[in-house]
Coordinates of C-alpha atoms in Angstrom, one line a residue:
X1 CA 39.7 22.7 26.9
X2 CA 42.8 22.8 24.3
X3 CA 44.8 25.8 24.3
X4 CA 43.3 27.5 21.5
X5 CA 44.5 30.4 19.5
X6 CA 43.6 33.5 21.9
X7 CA 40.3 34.6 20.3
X8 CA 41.2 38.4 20.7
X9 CA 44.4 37.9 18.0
X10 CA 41.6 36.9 15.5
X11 CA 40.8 41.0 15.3
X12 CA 44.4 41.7 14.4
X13 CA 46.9 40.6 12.3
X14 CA 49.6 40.5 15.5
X15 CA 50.4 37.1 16.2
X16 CA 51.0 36.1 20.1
X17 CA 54.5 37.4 21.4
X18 CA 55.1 39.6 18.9
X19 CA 55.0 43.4 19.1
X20 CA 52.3 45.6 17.9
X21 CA 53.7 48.2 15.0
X22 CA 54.6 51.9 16.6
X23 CA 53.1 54.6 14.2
X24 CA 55.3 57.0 14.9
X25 CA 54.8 60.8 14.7
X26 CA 57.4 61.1 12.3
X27 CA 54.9 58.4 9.8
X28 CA 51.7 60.2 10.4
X29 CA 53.6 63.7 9.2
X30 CA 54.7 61.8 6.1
X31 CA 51.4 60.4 5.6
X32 CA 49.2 63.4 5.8
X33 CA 51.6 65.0 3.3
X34 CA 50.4 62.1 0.6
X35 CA 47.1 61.4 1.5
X36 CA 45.7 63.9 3.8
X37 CA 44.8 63.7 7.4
X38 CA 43.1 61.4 8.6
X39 CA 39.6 61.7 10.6
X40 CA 38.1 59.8 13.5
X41 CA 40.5 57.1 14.9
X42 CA 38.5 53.8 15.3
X43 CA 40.3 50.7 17.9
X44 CA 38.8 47.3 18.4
X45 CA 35.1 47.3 20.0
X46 CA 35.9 44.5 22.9
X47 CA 34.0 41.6 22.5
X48 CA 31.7 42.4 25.4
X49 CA 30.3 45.1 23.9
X50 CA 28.9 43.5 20.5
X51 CA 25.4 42.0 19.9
X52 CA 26.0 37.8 19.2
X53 CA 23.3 36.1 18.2
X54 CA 22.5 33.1 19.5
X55 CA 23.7 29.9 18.2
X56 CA 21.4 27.8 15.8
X57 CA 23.0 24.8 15.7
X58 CA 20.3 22.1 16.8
X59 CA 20.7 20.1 19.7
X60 CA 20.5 17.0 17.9
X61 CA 23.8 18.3 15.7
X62 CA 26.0 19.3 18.5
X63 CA 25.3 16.5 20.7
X64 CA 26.9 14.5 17.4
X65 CA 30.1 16.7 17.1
X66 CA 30.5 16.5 21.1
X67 CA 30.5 12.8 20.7
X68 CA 33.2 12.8 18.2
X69 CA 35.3 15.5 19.5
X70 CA 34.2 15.7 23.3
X71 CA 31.7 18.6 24.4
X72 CA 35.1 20.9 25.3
X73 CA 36.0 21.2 21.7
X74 CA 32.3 22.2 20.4
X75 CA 32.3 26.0 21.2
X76 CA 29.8 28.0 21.2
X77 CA 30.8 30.7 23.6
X78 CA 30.1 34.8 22.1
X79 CA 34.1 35.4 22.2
X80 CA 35.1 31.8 20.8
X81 CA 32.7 32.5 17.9
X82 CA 33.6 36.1 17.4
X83 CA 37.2 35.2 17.0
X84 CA 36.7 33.2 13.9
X85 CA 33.5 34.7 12.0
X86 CA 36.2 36.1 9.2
X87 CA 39.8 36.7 8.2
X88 CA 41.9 40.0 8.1
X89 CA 41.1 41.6 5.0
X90 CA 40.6 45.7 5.4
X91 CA 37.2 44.8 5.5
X92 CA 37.3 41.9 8.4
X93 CA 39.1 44.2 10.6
X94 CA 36.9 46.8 9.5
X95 CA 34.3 45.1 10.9
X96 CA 35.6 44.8 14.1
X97 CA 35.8 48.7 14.4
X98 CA 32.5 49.4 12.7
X99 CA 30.0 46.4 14.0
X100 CA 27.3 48.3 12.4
X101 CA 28.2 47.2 9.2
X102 CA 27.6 43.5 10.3
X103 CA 29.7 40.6 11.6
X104 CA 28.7 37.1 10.2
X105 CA 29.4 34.6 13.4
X106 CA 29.1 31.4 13.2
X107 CA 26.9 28.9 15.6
X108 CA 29.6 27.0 16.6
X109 CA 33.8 25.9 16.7
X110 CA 34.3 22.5 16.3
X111 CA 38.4 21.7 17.3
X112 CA 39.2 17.8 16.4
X113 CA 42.0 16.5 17.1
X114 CA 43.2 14.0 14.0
X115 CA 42.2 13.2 10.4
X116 CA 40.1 10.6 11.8
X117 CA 37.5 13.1 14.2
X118 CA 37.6 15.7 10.9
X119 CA 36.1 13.0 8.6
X120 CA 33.5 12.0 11.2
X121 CA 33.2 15.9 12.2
X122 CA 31.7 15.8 8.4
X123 CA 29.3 12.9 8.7
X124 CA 27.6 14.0 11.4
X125 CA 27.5 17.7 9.7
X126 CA 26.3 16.1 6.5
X127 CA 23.2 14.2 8.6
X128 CA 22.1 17.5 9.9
X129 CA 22.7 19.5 6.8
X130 CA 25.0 22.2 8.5
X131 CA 27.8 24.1 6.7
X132 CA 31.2 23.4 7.4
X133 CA 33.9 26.2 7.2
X134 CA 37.8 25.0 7.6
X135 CA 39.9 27.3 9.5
X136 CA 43.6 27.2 10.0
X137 CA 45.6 30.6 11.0
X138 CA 42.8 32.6 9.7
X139 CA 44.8 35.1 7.6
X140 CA 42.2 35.2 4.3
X141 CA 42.1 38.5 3.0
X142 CA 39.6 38.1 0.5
X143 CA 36.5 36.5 2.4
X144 CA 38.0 32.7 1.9
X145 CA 36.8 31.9 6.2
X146 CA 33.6 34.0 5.7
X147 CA 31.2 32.0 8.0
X148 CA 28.5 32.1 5.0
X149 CA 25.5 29.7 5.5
X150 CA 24.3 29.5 2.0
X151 CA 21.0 27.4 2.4
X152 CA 21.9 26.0 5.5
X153 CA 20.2 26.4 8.9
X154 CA 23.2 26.5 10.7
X155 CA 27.5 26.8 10.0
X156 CA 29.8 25.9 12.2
X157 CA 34.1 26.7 11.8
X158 CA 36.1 23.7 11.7
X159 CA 39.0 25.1 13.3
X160 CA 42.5 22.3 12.6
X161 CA 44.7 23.9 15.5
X162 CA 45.0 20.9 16.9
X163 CA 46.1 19.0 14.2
X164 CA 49.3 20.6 14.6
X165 CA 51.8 16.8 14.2
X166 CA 54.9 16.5 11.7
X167 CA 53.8 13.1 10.7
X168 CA 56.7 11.5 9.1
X169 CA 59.7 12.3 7.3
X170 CA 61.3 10.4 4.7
X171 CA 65.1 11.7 4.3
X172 CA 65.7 9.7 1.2
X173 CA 63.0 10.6 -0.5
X174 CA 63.3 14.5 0.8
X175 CA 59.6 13.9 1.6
X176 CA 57.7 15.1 4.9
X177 CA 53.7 14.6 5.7
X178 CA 52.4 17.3 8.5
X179 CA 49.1 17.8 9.4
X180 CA 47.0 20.8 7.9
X181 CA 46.6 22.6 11.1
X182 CA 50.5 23.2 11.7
X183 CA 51.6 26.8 11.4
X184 CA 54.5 28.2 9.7
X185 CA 57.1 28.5 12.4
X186 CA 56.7 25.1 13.9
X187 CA 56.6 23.1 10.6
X188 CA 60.3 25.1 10.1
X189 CA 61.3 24.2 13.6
X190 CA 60.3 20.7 13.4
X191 CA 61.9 20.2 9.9
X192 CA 64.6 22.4 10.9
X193 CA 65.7 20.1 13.9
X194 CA 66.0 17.5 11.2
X195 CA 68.1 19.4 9.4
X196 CA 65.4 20.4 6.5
X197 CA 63.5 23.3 5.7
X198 CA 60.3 24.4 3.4
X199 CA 61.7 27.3 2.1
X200 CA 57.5 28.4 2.4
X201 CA 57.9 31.9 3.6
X202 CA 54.8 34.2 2.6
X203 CA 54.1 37.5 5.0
X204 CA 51.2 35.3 6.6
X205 CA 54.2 33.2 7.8
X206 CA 53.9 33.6 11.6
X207 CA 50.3 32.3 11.3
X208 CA 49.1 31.0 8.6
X209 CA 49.4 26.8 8.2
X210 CA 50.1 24.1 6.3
X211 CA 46.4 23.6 4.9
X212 CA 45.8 27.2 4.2
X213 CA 49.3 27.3 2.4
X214 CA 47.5 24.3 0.1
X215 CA 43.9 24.9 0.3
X216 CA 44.7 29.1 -1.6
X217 CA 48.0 28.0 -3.8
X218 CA 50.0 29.8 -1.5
X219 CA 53.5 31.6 -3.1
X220 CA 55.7 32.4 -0.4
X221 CA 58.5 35.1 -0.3
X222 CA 61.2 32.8 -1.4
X223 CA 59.1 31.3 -4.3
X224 CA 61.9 32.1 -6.6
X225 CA 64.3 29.6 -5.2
X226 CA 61.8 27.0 -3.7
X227 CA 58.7 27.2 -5.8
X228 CA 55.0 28.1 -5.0
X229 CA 53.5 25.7 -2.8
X230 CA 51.5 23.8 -4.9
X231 CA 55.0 23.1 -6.6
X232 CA 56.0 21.9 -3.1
X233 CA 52.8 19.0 -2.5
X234 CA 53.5 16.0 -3.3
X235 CA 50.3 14.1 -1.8
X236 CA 47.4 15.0 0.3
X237 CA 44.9 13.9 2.6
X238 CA 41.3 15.0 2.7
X239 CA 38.1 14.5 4.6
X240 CA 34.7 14.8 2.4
X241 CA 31.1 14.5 2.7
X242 CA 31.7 11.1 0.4
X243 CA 34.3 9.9 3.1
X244 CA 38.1 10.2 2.9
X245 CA 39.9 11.2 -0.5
X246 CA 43.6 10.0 -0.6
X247 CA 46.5 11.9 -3.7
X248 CA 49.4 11.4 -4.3
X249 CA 51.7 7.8 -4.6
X250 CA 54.9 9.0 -6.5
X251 CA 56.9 11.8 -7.8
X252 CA 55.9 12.1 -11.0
X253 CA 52.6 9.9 -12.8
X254 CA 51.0 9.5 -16.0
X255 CA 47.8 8.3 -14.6
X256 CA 45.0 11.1 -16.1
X257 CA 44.6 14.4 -15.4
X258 CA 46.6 15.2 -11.2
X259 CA 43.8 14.8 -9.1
X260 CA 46.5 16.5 -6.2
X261 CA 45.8 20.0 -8.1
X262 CA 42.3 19.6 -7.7
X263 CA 42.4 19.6 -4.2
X264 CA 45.3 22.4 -3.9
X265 CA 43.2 25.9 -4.2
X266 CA 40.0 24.0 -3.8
X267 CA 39.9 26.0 -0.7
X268 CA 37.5 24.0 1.5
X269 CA 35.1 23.7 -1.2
X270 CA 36.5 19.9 -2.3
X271 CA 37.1 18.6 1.2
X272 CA 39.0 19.6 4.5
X273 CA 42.6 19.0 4.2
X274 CA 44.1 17.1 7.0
X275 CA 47.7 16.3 5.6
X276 CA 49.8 17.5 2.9
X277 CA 52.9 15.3 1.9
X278 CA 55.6 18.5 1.0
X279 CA 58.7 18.1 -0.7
X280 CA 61.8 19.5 1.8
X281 CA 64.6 20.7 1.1
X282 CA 68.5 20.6 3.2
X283 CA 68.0 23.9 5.5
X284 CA 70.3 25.9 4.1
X285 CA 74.1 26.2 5.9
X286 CA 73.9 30.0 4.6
X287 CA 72.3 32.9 3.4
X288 CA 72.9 36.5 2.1
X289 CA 70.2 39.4 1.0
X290 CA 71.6 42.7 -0.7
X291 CA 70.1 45.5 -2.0
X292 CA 70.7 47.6 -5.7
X293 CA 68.8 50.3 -7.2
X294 CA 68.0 50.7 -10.5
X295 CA 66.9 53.7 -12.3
X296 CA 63.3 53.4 -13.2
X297 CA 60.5 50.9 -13.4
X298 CA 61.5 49.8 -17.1
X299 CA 64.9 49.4 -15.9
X300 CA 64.0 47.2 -12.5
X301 CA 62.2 44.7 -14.5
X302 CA 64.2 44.7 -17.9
X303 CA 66.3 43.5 -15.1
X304 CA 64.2 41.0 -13.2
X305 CA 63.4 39.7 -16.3
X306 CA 66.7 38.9 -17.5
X307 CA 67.6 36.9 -14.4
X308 CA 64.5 35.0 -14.5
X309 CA 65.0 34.2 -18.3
X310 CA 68.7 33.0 -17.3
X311 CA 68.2 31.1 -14.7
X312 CA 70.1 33.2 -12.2
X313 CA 67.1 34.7 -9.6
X314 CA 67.9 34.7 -6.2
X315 CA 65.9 32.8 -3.9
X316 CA 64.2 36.1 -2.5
X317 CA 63.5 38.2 -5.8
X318 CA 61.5 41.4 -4.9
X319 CA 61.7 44.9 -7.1
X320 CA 59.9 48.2 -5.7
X321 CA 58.4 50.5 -8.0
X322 CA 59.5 54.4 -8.0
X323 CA 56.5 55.7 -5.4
X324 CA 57.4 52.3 -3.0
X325 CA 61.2 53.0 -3.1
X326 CA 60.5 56.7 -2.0
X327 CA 57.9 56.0 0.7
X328 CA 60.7 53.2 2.2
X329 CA 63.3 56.2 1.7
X330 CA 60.9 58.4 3.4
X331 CA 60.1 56.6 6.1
X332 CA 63.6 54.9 6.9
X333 CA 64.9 59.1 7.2
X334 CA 67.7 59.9 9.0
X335 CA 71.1 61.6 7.7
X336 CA 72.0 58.2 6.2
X337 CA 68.7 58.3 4.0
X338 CA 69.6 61.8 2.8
X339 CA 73.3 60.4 2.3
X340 CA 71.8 57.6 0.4
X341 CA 69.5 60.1 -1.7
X342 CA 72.2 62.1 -3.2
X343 CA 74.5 59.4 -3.3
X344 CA 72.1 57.5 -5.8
X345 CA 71.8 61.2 -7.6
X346 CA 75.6 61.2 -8.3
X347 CA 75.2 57.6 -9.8
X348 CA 72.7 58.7 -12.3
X349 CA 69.8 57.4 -10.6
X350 CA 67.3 59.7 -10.5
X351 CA 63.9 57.6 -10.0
X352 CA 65.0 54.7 -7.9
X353 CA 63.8 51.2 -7.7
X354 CA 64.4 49.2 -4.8
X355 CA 66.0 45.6 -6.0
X356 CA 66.3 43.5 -2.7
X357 CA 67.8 39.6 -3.8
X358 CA 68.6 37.0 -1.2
X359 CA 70.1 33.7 -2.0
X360 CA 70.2 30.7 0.2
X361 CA 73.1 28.0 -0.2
X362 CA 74.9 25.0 0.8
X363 CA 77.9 27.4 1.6
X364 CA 79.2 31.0 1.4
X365 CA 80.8 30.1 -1.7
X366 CA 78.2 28.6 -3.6
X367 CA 76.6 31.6 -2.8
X368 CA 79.3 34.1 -4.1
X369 CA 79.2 32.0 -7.6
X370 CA 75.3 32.7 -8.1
X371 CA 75.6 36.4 -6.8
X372 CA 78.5 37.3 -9.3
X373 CA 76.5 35.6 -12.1
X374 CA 73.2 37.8 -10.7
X375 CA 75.3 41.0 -11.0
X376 CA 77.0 40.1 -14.7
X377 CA 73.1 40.8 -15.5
X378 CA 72.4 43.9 -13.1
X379 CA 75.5 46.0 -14.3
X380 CA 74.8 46.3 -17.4
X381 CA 71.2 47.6 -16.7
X382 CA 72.7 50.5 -14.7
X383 CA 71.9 48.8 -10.7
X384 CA 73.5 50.3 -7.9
X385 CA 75.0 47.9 -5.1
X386 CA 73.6 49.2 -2.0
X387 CA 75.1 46.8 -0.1
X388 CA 73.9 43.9 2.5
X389 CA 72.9 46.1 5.4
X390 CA 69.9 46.9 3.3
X391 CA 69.3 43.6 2.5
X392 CA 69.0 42.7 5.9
X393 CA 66.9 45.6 6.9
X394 CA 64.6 44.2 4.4
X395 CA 64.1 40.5 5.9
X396 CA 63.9 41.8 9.9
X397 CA 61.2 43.8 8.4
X398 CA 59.6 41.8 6.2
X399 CA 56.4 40.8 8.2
X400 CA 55.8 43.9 9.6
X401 CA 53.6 45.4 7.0
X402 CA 50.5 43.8 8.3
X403 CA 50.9 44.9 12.2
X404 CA 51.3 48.7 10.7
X405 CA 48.2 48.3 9.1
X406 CA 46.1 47.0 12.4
X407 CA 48.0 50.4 13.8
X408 CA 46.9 52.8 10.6
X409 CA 43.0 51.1 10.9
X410 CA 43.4 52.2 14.5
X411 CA 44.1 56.1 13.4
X412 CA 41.6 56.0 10.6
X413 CA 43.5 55.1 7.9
X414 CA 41.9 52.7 4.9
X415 CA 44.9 50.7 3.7
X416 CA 44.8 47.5 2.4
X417 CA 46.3 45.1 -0.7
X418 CA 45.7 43.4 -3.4
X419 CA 48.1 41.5 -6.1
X420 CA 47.6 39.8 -9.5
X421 CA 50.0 38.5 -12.2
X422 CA 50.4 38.7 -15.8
X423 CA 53.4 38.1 -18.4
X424 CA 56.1 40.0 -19.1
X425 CA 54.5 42.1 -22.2
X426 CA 51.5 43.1 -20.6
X427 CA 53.5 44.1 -17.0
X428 CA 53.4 47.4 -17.6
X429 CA 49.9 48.0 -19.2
X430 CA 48.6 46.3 -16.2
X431 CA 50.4 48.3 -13.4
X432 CA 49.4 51.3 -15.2
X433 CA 45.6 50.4 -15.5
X434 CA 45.2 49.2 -11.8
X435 CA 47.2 52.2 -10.2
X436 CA 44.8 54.3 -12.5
X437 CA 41.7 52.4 -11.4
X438 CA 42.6 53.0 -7.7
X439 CA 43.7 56.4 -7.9
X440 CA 40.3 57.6 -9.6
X441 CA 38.3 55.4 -7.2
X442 CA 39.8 56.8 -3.8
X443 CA 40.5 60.8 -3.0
X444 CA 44.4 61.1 -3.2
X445 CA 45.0 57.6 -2.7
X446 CA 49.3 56.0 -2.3
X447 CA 49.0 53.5 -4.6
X448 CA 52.5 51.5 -4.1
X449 CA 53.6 48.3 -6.1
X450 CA 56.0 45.7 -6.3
X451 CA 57.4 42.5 -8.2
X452 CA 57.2 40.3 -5.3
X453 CA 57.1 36.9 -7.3
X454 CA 59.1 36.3 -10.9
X455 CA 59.0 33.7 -13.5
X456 CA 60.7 33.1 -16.9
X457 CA 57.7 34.2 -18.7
X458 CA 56.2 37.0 -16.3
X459 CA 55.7 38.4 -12.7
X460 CA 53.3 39.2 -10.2
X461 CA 52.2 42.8 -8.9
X462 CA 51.9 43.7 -5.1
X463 CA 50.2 46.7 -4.9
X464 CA 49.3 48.3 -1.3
X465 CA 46.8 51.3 -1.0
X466 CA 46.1 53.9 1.8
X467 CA 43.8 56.4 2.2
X468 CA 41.8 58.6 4.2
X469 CA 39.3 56.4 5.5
X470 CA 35.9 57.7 4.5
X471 CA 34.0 57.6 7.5
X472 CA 30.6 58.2 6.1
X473 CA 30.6 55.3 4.1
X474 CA 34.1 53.1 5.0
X475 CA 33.4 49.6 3.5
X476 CA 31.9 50.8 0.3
X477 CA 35.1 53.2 -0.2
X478 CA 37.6 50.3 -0.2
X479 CA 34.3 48.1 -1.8
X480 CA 34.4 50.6 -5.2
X481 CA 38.0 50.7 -5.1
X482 CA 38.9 47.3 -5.6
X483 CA 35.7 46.4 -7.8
X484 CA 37.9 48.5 -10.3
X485 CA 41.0 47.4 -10.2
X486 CA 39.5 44.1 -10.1
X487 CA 37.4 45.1 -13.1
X488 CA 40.9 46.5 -15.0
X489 CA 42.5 43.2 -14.3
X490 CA 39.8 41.1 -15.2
X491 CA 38.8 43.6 -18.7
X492 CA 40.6 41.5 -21.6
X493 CA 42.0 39.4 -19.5
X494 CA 45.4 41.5 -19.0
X495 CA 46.3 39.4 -16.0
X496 CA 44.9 36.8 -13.5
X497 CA 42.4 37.9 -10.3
X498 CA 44.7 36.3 -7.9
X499 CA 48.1 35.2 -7.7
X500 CA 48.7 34.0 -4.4
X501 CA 45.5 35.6 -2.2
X502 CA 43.4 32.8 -3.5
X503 CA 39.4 33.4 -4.9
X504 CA 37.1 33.4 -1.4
X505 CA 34.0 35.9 -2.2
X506 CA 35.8 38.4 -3.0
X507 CA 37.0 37.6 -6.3
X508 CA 34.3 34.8 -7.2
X509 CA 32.6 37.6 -9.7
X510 CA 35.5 37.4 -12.1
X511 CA 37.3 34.0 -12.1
X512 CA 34.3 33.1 -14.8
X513 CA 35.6 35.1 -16.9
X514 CA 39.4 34.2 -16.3
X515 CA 38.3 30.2 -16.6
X516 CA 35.4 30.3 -18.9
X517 CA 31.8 29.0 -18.4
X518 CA 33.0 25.3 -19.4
X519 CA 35.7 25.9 -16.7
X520 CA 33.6 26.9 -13.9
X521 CA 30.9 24.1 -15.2
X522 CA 33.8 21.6 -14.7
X523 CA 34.6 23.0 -10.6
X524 CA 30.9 23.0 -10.4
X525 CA 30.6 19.1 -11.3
X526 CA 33.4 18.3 -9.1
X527 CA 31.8 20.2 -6.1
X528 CA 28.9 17.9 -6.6
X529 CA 30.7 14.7 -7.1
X530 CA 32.4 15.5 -3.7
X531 CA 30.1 17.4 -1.5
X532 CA 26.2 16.7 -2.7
X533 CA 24.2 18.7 -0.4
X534 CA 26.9 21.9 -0.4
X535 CA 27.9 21.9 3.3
X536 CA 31.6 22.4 2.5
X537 CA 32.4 26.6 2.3
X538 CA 29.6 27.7 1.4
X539 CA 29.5 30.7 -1.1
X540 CA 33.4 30.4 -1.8
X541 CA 35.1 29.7 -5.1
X542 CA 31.8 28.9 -6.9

């Protein structure tokens, strides 16, 4: 059998090797001051002790995919199954915890081994009429992996771990084709012993892959400098129920409407990606993160703003709001922390925003240039140089949010995420309506936000959530929450359902009304034109 992802990191967001997150008592003190104290803890029910059904994919079916892939790649084992029946929303983990409110497994895992088995993996699922889910690292947090039948008597996960190959790189052309199942590490160290990089950095970096980057329009941390990743694709390679579907020939074409976007944040609804052909860029020979403060929300992104509408953002552009700054204060402590506190005081700031930039260059000096120009803008908005040792805290830190949220499920917490983006004018209007959405939905929520991704003409908005979990009714607490601030993003249109998380079924009720009736009518058609008898993801997008 291949060495497949251990099935037990499929409950938790902690990839293999790396260390679980340490909830201090020091944290829960500061936590129970905001939000209360929390009830019943609730850890991981082992797989051994949860009701599987039985697996209904026929005989007929699986003796087709075990001729395609070999019978050691069609799994149908409890704990195989278990480990992919969802993502790692607050819910999916939830789930895990809870079993009562109901795990949706699917029959089988399917693991083929090149763009060649996936496209016959298809034909013999379209024959049998069984739904197809793709899987890469797993890391949907808004029901995108959902094993969902639809109509179908069966569903199996297509799982691409094994498609894990740089193809080719073309130095000239900056131009590298890897296969959708490679994860974010190895596609850096393999371009990296090249001497390139992706620059594709989101906080699903350690396990999250090529095809899911492509397949939910992924925006990684460094966005700013490097682009989205849709900005990033350059051609792709996809396996359909009509056979094999082939984008992409040049940089740039005139040749109707660019099929390539189509396919990027189809997710799995328009075919199974099995290569994307990225633009790379020289790894960078150095890099530099710093922190300022500002004082105040208007004064952060006045000042965001004005670097994005000069051209001077750093690669890494992120911007705290006042209640995020304070609970990073808080939690950091320590006499420096207090230092730090009153030092800000003496400088006139009073509500601090956290400002982390980090710029990536050729050299140290091409560096300096773009910082001084970044700081001709800062100073005159008030910002406070708090120098690199922040900066730096920031980045070893930076993927450590989800691995203290598997620790705070464990202790009964509810926290989870959500993030949406809007232009500049409305920034404000928005923040203010979903912090108020979530705060009268939840008893004495944190609601915390952030400018994680700018642009010249607006931003995104990170906001993270915790509360006491309700244990009485836990998924319809977080359920009601984000139905409103998904409500007060969606009412007028203020700003868009998703920015980066992608649509899955949890935000399928509202892109309607973000792309009109003629819009979703258009996705519809194209769903049909590629996938007739709806095997592919069922019940996601449309």
């Amino acid at each position: 059998m291949t060495d497949t992802v251990d099935h037990r990191l499929r409950s938790a967001w902690t990839p293999r090797g790396a260390a679980a997150a340490d909830v201090t008592p020091k944290v829960l003190r500061w936590l129970a001051e905001r939000i209360g104290t929390p009830g019943a803890s609730a850890s991981v029910v082992p797989d051994a002790a949860l009701e599987v059904p039985s697996s209904s994919l026929p005989r007929r079916t699986r003796a087709g995919l075990a001729a395609v892939v070999g019978a050691e790649h069609v799994l149908v084992d409890p704990a195989e199954r278990l480990g992919r029946c969802g993502g790692l929303s607050y819910l999916d983990l939830l789930r895990r915890r809870r079993p009562e409110l109901g795990l949706t497994v699917p029959d089988a895992v399917v693991l083929p081994a090149d763009p060649d088995q996936v496209q016959r993996v298809l034909d013999v699922c379209v024959e049998g009429d069984i739904g197809v889910v793709p899987f890469g690292g797993g890391t949907s947090v808004v029901g995108g992996v959902t094993a969902l039948r639809g109509d179908k008597e069966a569903v199996i996960v297509l799982d691409l771990a094994r498609l894990d190959r740089l193809v080719s790189l073309d130095p000239d052309s900056r131009v590298a084709v890897l296969q959708a199942g490679v994860r974010g590490p190895e596609a850096e160290r393999m371009l990296g012993d090249r001497g390139f990089t992706l620059g594709h950095v989101p906080q699903s970096f350690e396990r999250a892959t090529i095809g899911g980057f492509a397949a939910t329009r992924s925006a990684g941390q460094a966005s700013s400098g490097y682009g989205r990743f849709e900005d990033m694709v350059v051609g792709v390679r996809l396996a359909t129920p009509r056979g094999e579907w082939r984008l992409g020939v040049a940089p740039a074409s005139a040749a109707g409407p660019d099929l390539r976007q189509l396919a990027v944040g189809s997710e799995g609804t328009l075919g199974v990606l099995t290569e994307v052909a990225v633009r790379v860029r020289p790894a960078p020979a150095a890099e530099r993160y710093e922190a300022f403060a500002l004082d105040g929300w208007q004064r952060g992104t006045s000042a965001v703003r004005e670097l994005a509408q000069r051209g001077l953002l750093a690669d890494v552009t992120r911007l705290s709001d006042p209640d995020e700054t304070d609970s990073s204060l808080a939690l950091a402590g320590g006499w420096k922390t207090a230092l730090l506190r009153r030092y800000l005081r003496g400088r006139g700031i009073g509500e601090p925003c956290l400002l982390v930039l980090g710029w990536h260059g050729a050299s140290a000096r091409e560096i300096a240039r773009r910082r001084r120009a970044a700081i001709r803008v800062l100073r005159p908005e008030g910002a406070v140089a708090l120098g690199a040792a922040v900066g730096e805290a920031w980045r070893r830190g930076r993927f450590a949010g989800p691995r203290q949220r598997d620790a705070l499920l464990d202790l009964g917490v509810c926290v989870e995420t959500l993030e949406t983006a809007t232009y500049w004018s409305r920034l404000d209007e928005l923040r203010d309506r979903v912090r108020a959405a979530l705060r009268d939905s939840l008893d004495h929520p944190l609601v915390l936000c952030h400018v994680s991704h700018a642009y010249e003409t607006g931003a995104s908005l990170y906001f993270t959530v915790l509360a006491v979990r309700d244990e009485a009714d836990p998924a319809g607490q977080w359920e009601r929450a984000k139905r409103a601030a998904s409500e007060a993003i969606a009412d007028g249109s203020l700003g868009t359902i998703t920015h980066h998380h992608a649509v899955g079924t949890d935000h399928a009720p509202y892109l309607r009304a973000e792309i009109g009736d003629l819009g979703a009518d258009v996705l519809a058609a194209a769903r049909r034109a590629v996938d007739p008898t709806g095997i592919l993801n069922p019940g996601k997008l449309v």
